[in-house]
Tab-separated table of C-alpha atoms in Angstrom:
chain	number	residue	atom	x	y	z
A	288	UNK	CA	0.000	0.000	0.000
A	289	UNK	CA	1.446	3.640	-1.051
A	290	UNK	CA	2.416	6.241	0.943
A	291	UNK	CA	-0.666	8.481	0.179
A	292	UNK	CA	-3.283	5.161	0.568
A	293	UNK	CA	-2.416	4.939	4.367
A	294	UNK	CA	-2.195	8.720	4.796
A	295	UNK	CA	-6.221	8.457	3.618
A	296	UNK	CA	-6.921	5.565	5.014
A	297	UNK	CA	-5.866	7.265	8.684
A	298	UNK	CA	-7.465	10.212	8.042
A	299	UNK	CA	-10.453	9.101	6.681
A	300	UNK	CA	-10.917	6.897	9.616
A	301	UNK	CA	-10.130	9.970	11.721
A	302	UNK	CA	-12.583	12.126	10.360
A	303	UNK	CA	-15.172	9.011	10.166
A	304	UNK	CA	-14.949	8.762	13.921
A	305	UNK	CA	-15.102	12.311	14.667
A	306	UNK	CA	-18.500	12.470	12.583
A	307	UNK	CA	-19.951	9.646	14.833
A	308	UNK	CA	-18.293	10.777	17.897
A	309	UNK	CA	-21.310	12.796	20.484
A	310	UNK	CA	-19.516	15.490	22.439
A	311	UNK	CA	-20.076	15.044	26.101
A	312	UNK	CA	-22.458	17.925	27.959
A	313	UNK	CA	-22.240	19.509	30.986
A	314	UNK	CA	-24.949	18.494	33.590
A	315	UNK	CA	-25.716	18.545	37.432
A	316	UNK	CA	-23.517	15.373	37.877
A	317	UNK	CA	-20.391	16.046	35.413
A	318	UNK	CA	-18.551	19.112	33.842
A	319	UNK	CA	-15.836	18.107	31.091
A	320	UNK	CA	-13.030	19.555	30.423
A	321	UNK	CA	-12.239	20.292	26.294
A	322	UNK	CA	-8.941	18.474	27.427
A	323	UNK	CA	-11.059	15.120	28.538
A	324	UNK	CA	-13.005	15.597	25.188
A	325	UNK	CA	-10.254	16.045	22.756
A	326	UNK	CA	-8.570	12.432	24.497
A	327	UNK	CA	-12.085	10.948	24.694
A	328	UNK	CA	-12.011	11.259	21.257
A	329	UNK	CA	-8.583	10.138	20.557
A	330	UNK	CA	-8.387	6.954	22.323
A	331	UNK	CA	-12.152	6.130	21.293
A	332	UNK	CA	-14.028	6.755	24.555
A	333	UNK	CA	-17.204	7.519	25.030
A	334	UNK	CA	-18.801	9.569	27.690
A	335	UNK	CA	-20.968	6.449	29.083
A	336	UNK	CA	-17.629	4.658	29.023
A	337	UNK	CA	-15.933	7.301	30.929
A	338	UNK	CA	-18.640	7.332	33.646
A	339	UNK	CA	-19.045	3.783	34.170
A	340	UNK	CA	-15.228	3.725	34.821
A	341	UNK	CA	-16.056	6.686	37.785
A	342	UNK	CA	-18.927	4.673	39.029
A	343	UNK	CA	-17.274	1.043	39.354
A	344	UNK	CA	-13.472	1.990	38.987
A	345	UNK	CA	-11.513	-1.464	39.707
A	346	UNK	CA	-8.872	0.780	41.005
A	347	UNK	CA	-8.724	4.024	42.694
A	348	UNK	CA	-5.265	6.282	43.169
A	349	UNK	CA	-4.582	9.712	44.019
A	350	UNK	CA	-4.081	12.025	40.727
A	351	UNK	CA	-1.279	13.637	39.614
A	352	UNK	CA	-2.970	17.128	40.120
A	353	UNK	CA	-3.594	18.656	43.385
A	354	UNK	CA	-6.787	17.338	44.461
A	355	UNK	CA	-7.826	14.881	42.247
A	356	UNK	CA	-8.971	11.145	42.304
A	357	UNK	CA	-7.595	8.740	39.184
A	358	UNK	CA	-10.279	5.918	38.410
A	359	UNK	CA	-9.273	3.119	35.993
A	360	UNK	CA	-10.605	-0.179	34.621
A	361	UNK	CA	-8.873	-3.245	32.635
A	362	UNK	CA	-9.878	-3.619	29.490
A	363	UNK	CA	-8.531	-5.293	26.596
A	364	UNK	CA	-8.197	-9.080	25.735
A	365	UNK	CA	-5.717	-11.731	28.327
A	366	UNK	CA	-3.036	-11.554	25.456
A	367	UNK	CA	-3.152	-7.726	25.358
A	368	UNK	CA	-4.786	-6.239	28.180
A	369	UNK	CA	-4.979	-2.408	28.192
A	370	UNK	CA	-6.258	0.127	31.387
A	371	UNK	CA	-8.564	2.910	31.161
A	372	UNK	CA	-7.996	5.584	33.128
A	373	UNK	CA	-10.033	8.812	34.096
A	374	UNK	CA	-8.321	11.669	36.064
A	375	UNK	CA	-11.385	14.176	37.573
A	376	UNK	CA	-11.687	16.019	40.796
A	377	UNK	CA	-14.922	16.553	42.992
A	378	UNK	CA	-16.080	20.549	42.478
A	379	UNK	CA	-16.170	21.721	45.997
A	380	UNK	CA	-13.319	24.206	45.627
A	381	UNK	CA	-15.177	26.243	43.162
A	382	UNK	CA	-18.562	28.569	43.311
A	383	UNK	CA	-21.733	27.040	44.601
A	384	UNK	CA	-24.288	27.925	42.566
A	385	UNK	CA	-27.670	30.138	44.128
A	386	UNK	CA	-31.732	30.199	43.517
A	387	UNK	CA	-31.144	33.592	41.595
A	388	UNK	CA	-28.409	31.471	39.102
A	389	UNK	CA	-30.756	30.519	35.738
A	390	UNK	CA	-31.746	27.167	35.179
A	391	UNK	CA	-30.301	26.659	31.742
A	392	UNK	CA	-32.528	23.443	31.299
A	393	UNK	CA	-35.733	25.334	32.139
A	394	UNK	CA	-34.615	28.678	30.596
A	395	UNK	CA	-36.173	30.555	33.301
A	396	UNK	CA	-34.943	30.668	37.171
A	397	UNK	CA	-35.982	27.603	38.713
A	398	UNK	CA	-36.813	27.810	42.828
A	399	UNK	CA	-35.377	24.853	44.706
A	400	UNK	CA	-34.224	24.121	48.069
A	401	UNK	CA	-30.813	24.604	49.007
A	402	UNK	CA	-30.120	21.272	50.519
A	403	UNK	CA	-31.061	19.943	47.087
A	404	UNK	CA	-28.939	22.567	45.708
A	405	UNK	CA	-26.001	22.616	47.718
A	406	UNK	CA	-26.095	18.158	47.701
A	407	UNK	CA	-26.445	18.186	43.694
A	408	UNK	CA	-23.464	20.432	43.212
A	409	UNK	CA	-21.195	18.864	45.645
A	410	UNK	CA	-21.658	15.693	43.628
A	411	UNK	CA	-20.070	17.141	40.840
A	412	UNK	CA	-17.467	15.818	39.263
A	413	UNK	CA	-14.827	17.649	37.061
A	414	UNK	CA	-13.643	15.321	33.925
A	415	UNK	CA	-9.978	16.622	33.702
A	416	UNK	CA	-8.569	13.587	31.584
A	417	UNK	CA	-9.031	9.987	30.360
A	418	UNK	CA	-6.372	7.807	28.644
A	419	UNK	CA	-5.502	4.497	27.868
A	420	UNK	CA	-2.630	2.845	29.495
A	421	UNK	CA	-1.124	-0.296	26.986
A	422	UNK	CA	-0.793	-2.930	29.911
A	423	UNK	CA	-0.959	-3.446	33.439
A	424	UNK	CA	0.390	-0.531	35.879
A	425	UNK	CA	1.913	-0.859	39.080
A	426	UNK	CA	-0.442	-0.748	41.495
A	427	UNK	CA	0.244	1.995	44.268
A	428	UNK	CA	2.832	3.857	42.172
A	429	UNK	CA	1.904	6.996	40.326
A	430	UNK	CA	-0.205	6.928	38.030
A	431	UNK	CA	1.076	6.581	34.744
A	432	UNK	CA	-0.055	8.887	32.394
A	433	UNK	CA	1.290	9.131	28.647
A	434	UNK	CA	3.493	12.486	28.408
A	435	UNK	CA	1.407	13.864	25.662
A	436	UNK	CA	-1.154	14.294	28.404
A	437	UNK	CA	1.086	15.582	31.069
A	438	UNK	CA	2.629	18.217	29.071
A	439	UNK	CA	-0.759	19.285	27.858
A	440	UNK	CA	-2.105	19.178	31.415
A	441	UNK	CA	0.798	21.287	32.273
A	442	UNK	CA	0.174	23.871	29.305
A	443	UNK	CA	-3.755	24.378	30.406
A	444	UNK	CA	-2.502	25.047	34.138
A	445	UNK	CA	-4.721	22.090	35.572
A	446	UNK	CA	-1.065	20.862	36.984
A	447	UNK	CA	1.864	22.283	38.100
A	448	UNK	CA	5.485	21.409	38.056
């Protein structure tokens, strides 16, 4: 196969995906990061995916970024098993929303009560990163994450030096 047939072939596939591909949207329960959508999209994950892994992780480590939680699941086949892994962090450091804020589901301001207010946003979870890890990691170590993603990660301020 030529030169140019794989360089089509790759991007055709590519652009195929990113057709078919359903950008994640921000909800009570999860905000994501354009970081966590651009690798969703590169490594093939989907949002469902990416929750499932935060719902019933297999293993759970500290993140690399100040106050985060990694998640990750094995997945792959016995010959070549792969991880997926899903760095977010729970949004209690930032603003909690108020009655006044508007209700972009509703389109008008919605009246609730603030325990049901206060309880849905501190249940949020910040999507930060996902990635797929070829093998099995150390367990207990850090975290391995590809550098790609670290220097990224790095670049966007959501980790420091």
């Amino acid at each position: 196969m030529s030169v140019i047939h794989r360089f089509v072939e790759k991007h055709f596939l590519g652009i195929l995906f990113s057709m078919h591909f359903n950008l994640p949207k921000n909800d009570s329960k999860y905000y994501w990061t354009q970081h966590s959508v651009r690798k969703m999209m590169f490594y093939g994950l989907t949002a469902d995916k990416v929750k499932r892994i935060i719902k019933s992780p297999k293993r759970v480590e500290t993140g690399v970024a100040e106050n985060t939680i990694a998640v990750m699941q094995s997945t792959g086949t016995g010959k070549k098993p792969t991880e997926v892994w899903v760095m977010y962090a729970n949004a209690t450091n930032h603003r909690l929303p108020t009655t006044n804020d508007k209700n972009k589901s509703l389109g008008k301001l919605s009246v609730v009560s603030s325990k049901l207010l206060v309880d849905n946003f501190l249940s949020r979870k910040i999507i930060i990163s996902a990635w797929r890890y070829p093998g099995i990691s150390p367990v207990g170590k850090q975290i391995p994450i590809p550098a790609d993603i670290l220097e990224e990660l790095k670049k966007e301020g959501i980790m420091v030096e």
